[in-house]
Every structure is written in C-alpha cells, then in structure tokens.
mmCIF file of C-alpha atoms in Angstrom:
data_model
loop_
_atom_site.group_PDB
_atom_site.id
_atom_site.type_symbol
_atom_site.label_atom_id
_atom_site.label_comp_id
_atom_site.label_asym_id
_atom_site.label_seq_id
_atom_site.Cartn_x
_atom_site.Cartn_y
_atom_site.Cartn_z
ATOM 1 C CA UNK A 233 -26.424 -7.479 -62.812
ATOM 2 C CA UNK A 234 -24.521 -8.201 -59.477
ATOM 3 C CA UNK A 235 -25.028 -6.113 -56.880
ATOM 4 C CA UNK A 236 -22.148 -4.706 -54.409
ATOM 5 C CA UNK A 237 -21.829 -2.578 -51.995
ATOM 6 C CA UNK A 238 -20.021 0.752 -52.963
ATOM 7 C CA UNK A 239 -16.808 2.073 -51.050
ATOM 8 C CA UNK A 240 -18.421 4.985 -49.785
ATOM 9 C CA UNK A 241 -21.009 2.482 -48.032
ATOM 10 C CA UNK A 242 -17.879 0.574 -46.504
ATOM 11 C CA UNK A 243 -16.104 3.403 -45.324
ATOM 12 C CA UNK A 244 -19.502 4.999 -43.558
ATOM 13 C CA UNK A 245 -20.279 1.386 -41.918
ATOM 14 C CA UNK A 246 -16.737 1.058 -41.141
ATOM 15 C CA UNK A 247 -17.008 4.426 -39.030
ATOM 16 C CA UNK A 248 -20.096 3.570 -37.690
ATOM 17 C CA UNK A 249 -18.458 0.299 -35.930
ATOM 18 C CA UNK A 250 -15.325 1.921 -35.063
ATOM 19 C CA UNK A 251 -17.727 4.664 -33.734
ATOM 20 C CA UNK A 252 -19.663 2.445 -31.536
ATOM 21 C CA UNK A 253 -16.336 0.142 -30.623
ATOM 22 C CA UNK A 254 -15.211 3.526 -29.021
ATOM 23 C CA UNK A 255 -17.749 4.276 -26.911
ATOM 24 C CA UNK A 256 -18.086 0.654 -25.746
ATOM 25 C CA UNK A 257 -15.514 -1.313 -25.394
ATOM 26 C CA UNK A 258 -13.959 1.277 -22.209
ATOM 27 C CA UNK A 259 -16.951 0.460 -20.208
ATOM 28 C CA UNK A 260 -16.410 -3.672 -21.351
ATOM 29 C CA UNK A 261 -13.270 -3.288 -20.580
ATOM 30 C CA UNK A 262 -13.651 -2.005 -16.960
ATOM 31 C CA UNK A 263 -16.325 -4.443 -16.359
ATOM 32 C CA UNK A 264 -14.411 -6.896 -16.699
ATOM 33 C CA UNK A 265 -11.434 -5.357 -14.513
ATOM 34 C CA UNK A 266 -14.278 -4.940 -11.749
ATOM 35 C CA UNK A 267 -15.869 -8.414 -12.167
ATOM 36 C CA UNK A 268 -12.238 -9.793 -11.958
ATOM 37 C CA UNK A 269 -11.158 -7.841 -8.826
ATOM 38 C CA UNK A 270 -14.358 -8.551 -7.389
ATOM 39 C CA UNK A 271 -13.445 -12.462 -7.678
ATOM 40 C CA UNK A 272 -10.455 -12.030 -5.651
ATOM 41 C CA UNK A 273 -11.460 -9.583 -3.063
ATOM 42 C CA UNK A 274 -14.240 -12.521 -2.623
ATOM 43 C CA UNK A 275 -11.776 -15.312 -2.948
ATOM 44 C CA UNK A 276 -9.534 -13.470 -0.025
ATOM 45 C CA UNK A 277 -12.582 -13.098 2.314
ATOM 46 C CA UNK A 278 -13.316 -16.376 2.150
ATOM 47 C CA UNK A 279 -9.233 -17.287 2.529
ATOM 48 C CA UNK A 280 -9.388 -15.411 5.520
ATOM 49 C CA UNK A 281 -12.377 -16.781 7.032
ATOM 50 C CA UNK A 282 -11.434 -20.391 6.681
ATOM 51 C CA UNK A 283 -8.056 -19.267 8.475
ATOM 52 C CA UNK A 284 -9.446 -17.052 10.640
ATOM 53 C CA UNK A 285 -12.211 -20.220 11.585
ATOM 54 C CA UNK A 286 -9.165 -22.465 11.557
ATOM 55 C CA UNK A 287 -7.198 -20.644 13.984
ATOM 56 C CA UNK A 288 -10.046 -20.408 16.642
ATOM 57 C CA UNK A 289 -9.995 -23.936 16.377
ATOM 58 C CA UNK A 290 -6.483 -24.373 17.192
ATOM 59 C CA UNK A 291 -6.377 -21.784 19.908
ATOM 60 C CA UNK A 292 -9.702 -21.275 20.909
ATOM 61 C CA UNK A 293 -11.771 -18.033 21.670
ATOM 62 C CA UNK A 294 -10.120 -15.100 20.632
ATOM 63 C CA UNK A 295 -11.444 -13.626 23.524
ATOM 64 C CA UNK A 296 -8.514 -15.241 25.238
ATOM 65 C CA UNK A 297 -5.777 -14.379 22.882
ATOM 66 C CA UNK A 298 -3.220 -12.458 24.985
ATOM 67 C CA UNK A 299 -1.881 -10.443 22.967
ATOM 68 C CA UNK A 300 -0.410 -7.005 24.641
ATOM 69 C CA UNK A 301 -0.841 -5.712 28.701
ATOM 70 C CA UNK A 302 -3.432 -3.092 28.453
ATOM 71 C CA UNK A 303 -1.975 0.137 29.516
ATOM 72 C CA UNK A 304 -4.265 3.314 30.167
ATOM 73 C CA UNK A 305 -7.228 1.563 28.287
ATOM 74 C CA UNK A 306 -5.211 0.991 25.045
ATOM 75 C CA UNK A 307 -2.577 -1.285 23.622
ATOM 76 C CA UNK A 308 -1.337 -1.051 20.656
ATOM 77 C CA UNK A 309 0.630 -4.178 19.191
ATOM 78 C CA UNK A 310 2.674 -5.195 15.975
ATOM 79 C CA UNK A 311 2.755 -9.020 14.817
ATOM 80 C CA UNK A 312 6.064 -9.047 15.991
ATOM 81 C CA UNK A 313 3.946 -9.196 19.774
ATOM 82 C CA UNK A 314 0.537 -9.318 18.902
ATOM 83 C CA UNK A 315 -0.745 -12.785 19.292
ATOM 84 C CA UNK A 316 -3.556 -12.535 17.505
ATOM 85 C CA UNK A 317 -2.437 -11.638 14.190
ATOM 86 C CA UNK A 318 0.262 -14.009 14.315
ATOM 87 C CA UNK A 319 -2.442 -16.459 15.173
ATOM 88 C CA UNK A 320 -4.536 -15.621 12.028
ATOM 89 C CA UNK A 321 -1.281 -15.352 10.023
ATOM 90 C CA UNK A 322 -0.026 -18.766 11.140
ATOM 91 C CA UNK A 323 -3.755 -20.491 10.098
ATOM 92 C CA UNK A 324 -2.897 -18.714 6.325
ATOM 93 C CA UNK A 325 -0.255 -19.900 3.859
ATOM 94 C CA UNK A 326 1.865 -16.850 3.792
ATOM 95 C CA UNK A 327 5.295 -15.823 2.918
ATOM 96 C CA UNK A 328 7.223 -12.834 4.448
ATOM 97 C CA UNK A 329 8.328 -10.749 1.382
ATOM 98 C CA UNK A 330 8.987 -7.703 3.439
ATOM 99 C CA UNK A 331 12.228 -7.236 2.024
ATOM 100 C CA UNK A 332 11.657 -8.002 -1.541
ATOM 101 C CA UNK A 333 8.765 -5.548 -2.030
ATOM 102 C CA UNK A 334 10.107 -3.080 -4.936
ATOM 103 C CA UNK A 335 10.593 0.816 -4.488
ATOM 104 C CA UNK A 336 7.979 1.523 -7.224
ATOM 105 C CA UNK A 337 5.642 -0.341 -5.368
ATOM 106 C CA UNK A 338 6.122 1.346 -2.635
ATOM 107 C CA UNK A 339 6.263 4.902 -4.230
ATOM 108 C CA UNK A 340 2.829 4.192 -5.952
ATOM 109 C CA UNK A 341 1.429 2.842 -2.201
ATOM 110 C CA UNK A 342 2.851 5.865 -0.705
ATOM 111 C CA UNK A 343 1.714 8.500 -3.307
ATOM 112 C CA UNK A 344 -2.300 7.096 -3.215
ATOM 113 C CA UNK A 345 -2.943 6.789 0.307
ATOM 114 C CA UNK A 346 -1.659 10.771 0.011
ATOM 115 C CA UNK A 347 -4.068 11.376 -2.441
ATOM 116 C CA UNK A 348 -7.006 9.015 -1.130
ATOM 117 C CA UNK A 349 -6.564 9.470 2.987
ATOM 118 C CA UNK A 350 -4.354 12.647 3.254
ATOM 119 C CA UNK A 351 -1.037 10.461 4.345
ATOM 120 C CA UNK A 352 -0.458 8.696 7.503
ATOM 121 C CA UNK A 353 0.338 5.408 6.341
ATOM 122 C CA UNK A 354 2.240 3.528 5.308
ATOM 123 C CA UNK A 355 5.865 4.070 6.988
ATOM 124 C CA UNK A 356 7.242 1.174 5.129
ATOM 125 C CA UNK A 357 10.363 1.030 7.725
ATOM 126 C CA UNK A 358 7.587 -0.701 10.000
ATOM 127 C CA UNK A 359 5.580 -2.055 7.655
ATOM 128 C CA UNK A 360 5.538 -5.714 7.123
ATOM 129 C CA UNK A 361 4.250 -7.804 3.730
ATOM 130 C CA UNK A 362 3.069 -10.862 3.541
ATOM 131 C CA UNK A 363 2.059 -12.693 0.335
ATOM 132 C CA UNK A 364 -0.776 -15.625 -0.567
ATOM 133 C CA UNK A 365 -0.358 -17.901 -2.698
ATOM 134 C CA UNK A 366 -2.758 -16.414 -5.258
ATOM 135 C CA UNK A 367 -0.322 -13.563 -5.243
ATOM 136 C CA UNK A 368 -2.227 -11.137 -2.858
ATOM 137 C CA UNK A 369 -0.200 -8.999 -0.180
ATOM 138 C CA UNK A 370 -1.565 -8.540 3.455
ATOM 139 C CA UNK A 371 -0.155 -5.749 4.735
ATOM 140 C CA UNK A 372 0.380 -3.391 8.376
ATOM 141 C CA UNK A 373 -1.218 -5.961 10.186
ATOM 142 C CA UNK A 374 -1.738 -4.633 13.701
ATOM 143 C CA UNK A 375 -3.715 -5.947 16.822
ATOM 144 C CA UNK A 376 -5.750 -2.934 18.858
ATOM 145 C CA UNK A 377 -7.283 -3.251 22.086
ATOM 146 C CA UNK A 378 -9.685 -1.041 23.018
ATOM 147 C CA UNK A 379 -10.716 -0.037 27.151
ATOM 148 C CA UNK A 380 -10.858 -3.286 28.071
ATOM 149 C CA UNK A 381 -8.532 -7.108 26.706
ATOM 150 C CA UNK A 382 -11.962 -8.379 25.869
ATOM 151 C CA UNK A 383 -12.706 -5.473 23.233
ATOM 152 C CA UNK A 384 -9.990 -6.074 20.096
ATOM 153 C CA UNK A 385 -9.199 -5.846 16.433
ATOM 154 C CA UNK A 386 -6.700 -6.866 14.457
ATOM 155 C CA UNK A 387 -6.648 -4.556 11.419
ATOM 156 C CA UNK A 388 -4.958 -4.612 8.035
ATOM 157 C CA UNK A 389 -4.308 -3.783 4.498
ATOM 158 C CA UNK A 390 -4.787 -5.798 1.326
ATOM 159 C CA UNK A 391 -4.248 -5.346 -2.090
ATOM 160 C CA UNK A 392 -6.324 -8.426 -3.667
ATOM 161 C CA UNK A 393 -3.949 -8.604 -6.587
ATOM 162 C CA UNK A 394 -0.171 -8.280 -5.245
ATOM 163 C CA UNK A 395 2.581 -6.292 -7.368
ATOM 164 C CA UNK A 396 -0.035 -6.230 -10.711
ATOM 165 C CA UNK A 397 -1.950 -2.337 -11.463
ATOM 166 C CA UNK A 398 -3.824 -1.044 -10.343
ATOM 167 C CA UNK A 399 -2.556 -0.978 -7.104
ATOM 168 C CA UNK A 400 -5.199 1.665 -5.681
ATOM 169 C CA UNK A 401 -7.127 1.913 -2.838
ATOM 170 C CA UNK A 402 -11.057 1.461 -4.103
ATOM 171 C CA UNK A 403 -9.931 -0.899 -7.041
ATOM 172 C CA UNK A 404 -7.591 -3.474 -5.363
ATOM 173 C CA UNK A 405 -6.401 -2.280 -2.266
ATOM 174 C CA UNK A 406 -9.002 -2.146 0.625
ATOM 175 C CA UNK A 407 -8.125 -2.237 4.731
ATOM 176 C CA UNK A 408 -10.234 -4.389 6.932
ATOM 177 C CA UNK A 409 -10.666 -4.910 10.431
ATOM 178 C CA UNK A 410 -11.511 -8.371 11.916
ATOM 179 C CA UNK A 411 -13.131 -7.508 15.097
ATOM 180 C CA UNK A 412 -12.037 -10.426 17.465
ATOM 181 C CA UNK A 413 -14.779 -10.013 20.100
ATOM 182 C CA UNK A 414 -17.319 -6.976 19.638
ATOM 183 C CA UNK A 415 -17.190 -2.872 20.274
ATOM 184 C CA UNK A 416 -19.688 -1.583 22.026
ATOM 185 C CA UNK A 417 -17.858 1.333 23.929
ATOM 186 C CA UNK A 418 -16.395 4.474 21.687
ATOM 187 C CA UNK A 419 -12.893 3.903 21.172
ATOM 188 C CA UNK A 420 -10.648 3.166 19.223
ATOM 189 C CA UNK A 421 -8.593 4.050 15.603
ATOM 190 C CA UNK A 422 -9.663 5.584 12.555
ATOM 191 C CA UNK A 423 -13.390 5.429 12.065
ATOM 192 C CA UNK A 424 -13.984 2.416 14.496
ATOM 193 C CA UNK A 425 -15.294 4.689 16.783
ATOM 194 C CA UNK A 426 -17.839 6.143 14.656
ATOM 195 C CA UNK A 427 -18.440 2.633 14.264
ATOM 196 C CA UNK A 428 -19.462 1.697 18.158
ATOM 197 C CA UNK A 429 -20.843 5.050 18.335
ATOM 198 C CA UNK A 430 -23.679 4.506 15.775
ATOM 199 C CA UNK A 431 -23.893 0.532 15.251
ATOM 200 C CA UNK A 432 -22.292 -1.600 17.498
ATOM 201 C CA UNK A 433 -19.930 -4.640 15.442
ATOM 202 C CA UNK A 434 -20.402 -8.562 16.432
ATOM 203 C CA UNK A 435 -17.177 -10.488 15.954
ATOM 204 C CA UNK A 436 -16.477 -10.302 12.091
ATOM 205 C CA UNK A 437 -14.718 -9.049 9.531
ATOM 206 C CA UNK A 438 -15.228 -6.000 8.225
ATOM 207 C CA UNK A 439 -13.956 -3.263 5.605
ATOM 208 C CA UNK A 440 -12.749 -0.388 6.920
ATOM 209 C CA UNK A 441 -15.530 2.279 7.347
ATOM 210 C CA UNK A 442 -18.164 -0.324 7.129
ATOM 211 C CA UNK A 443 -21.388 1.521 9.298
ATOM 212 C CA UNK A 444 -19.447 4.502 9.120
ATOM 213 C CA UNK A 445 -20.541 6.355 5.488
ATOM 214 C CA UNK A 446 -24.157 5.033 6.234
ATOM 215 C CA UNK A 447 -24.224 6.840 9.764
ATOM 216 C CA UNK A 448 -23.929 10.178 8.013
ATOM 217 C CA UNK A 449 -25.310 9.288 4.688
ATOM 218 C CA UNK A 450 -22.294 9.609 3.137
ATOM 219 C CA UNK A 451 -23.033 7.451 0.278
ATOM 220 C CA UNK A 452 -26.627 9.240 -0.274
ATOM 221 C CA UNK A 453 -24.481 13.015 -0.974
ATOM 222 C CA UNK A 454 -21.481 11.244 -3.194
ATOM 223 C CA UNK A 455 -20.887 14.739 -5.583
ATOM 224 C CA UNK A 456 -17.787 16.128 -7.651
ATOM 225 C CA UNK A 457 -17.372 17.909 -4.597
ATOM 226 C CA UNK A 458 -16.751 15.055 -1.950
ATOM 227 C CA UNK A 459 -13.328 14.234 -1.199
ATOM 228 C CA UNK A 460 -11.434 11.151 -2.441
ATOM 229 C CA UNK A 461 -11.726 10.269 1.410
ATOM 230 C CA UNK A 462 -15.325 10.337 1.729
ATOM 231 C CA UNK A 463 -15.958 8.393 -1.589
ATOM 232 C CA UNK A 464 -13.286 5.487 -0.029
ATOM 233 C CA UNK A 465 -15.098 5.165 2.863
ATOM 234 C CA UNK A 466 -18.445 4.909 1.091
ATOM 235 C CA UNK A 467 -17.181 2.138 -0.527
ATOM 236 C CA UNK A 468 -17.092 0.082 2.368
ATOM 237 C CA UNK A 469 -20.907 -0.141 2.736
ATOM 238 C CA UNK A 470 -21.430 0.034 -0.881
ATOM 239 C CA UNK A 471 -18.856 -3.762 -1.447
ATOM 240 C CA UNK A 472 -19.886 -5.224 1.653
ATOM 241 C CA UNK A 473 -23.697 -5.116 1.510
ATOM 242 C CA UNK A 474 -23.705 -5.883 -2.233
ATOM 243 C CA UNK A 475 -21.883 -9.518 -1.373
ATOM 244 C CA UNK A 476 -18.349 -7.808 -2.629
ATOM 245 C CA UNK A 477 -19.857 -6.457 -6.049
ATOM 246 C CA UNK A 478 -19.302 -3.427 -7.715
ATOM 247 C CA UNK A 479 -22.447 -1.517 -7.937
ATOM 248 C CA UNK A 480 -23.484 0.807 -10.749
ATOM 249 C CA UNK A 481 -23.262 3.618 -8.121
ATOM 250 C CA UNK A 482 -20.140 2.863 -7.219
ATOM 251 C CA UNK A 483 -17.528 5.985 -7.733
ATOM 252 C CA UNK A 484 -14.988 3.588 -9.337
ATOM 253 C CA UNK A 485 -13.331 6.760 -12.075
ATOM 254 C CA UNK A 486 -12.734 8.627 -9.007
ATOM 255 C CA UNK A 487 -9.787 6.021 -7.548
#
C-alpha cells in the first residue's frame, strides 16, 4: 500500500511555512535594505575622501583656503563664495540638478526633517543639489568659520541613494561635516559646539552629531520616549564607530 500524505497534513504544513514566511521574511527584507544602504553610505565616504584628498593636492592645505572675510568671529558662506566647498565639489564628478529636483521630492525632504529635527531646513529657494554618478545627491553645502579663518567646516547633506525611497533621514539621508582644520574653541552651528566642548575634532569627516549623543549618553537612554531628534543624533556614533554598519541596536523602525 502507497503511502501519501493526507490534505489536512498539506494544508497544516502549508500554514506552518506561510506562518514562519510572515514573521521572517520583514526582518530579511530590511536586512537587506540596511546592508544595501550601508554599501553606499560607505561607497560615498570613500568618494568623498579620495576627492576631498585630491583637492588638497591640487590646492594645498585647507588651512589656506580663503573662503569668506571673517566678520565678528563668524562667516558664514554658500558655494556660490565659499572656496572650500567649491574646492571639494570641483575634485568630485558632480552635476548641478538644482533645477530638476521634483516637488515630491522636495515635499517628502521638507515634511521629515519636520518630523525628525523640528524644521529649519531645508529652504529649497537656497538650496543647491548636486548629483554623483552613482545617483547620490549632495545637498546645502555650506562652508562655516568659526572665531578664527584657521577653525572651518564645510557641512552638508546627503541622501546615499538620490530620488529612490526611502528618502529619510537615519535610512539614506545623513548630514556630515568635514572639518577642514580642527575645533578646539566652542563655537559654532548645530551640535558642533557640543562637539569642541566635550571632544575636540582633528581634520576629518564626520556625521553630524558624531561625539555629541556619547557626551550625554544619549545612545545608553534610547526609550519610546526619546524624541525622533535624539535617536538621529545617536545614530551618528552608533554608524560611524561601527565602520558605517547598522547595528542591532540601532533605532532603524523609528525613521
């Protein structure tokens, strides 16, 4: 007599797979989403460095890029003065797509940094885009000088995958700061000087907030109660110390 399994033991194993296909392939799937945004953020560093390396060549120290006359211990400076980013962005094969950026785009931009950082950027009317070749967009580069023209940054924002979803700050849109010389003194925008208040920066580039969570143990007391601000800005020592890899820990469902 041939044996067989019966239809009620086909539908139950059936269930069972479908069962355990649900509960796994999510966490597959944005593994893999991770693992490939983790390739380009890595892939961009690396861009930029070989630029950024390439342009000190061609130019020499930044410490002697002139970029804006330091007025009342500040300058602020857009590429359209700032030497240095144009330097960087000259080293980099970039297009200007400034004008070709779509509205959704910038809707969805607008609407998360509201959500994430509580507004204040971007004001696309002075916002400038520039694309790789990979399909990345650098964007709001700007060149700060801090007390002194031999203290300077030139930060930015980059989303590591261009016009392509998620388009969220935490996932694929992260804003460094290439520090051009070092900061030592406290001064300067956003969280840099948290930064030179609690660890000094060499030159380098960094991600935005980079010194900044660890200083008050932000990452440490992550709960459902932190903000979507203070989970960002964890993230920054939580990529850059784990050589641009998403850790377990990392608060990826909240972005």
């Amino acid at each position: 007599m041939k044996k067989a399994f019966t239809l009620a033991e086909v539908l139950i194993t059936l269930a069972i797979v479908g069962i355990v296909a649900a509960l796994t392939i999510p966490t597959m799937v944005q593994n893999y989403e991770k693992k490939i945004l983790s390739v380009r953020i890595k892939k961009f560093v690396s861009t930029f460095n070989q630029a950024y390396k390439m342009a000190i060549a061609n130019y020499g120290d930044p410490i002697y890029w002139h970029d804006c006359t330091v007025q009342e211990g500040n300058s602020i400076c857009t590429t359209v003065t700032g030497a240095k980013s144009q330097k960087i962005l000259s080293s980099m094969k970039v297009t200007d797509i400034t004008d070709q950026i779509p509205e959704s785009y910038k809707q969805g931009i607008e609407e998360n940094f509201d959500e994430v950082m509580g507004g204040g950027w971007p004001i696309w009317e002075k916002t400038q885009c520039w694309q790789l070749a990979d399909g990345s967009f650098i964007l709001h580069m700007i060149d700060w000088t801090f007390k002194s023209s031999n203290e300077s940054v030139t930060t930015f924002i980059i989303d590591v995958n261009g016009i392509s979803k998620p388009n969220r700050l935490g996932k694929d849109i992260f804003q460094f700061a290439q520090v051009h010389t070092s900061l030592n003194e406290d001064g300067g925008p956003h969280s840099y000087n948290a930064w030179t208040t609690y660890e000094p920066l060499s030159q380098g580039l960094y991600l935005d907030g980079y010194g900044y969570s660890r200083s008050f143990n932000i990452c440490k007391n992550l709960d459902k109660t932190s903000t979507l601000g203070a989970k960002y800005h964890c993230t920054a020592d939580m990529l850059q110390t784990n050589g641009w890899e998403f850790p377990d820990n990392y608060p990826w469902d909240a972005f």
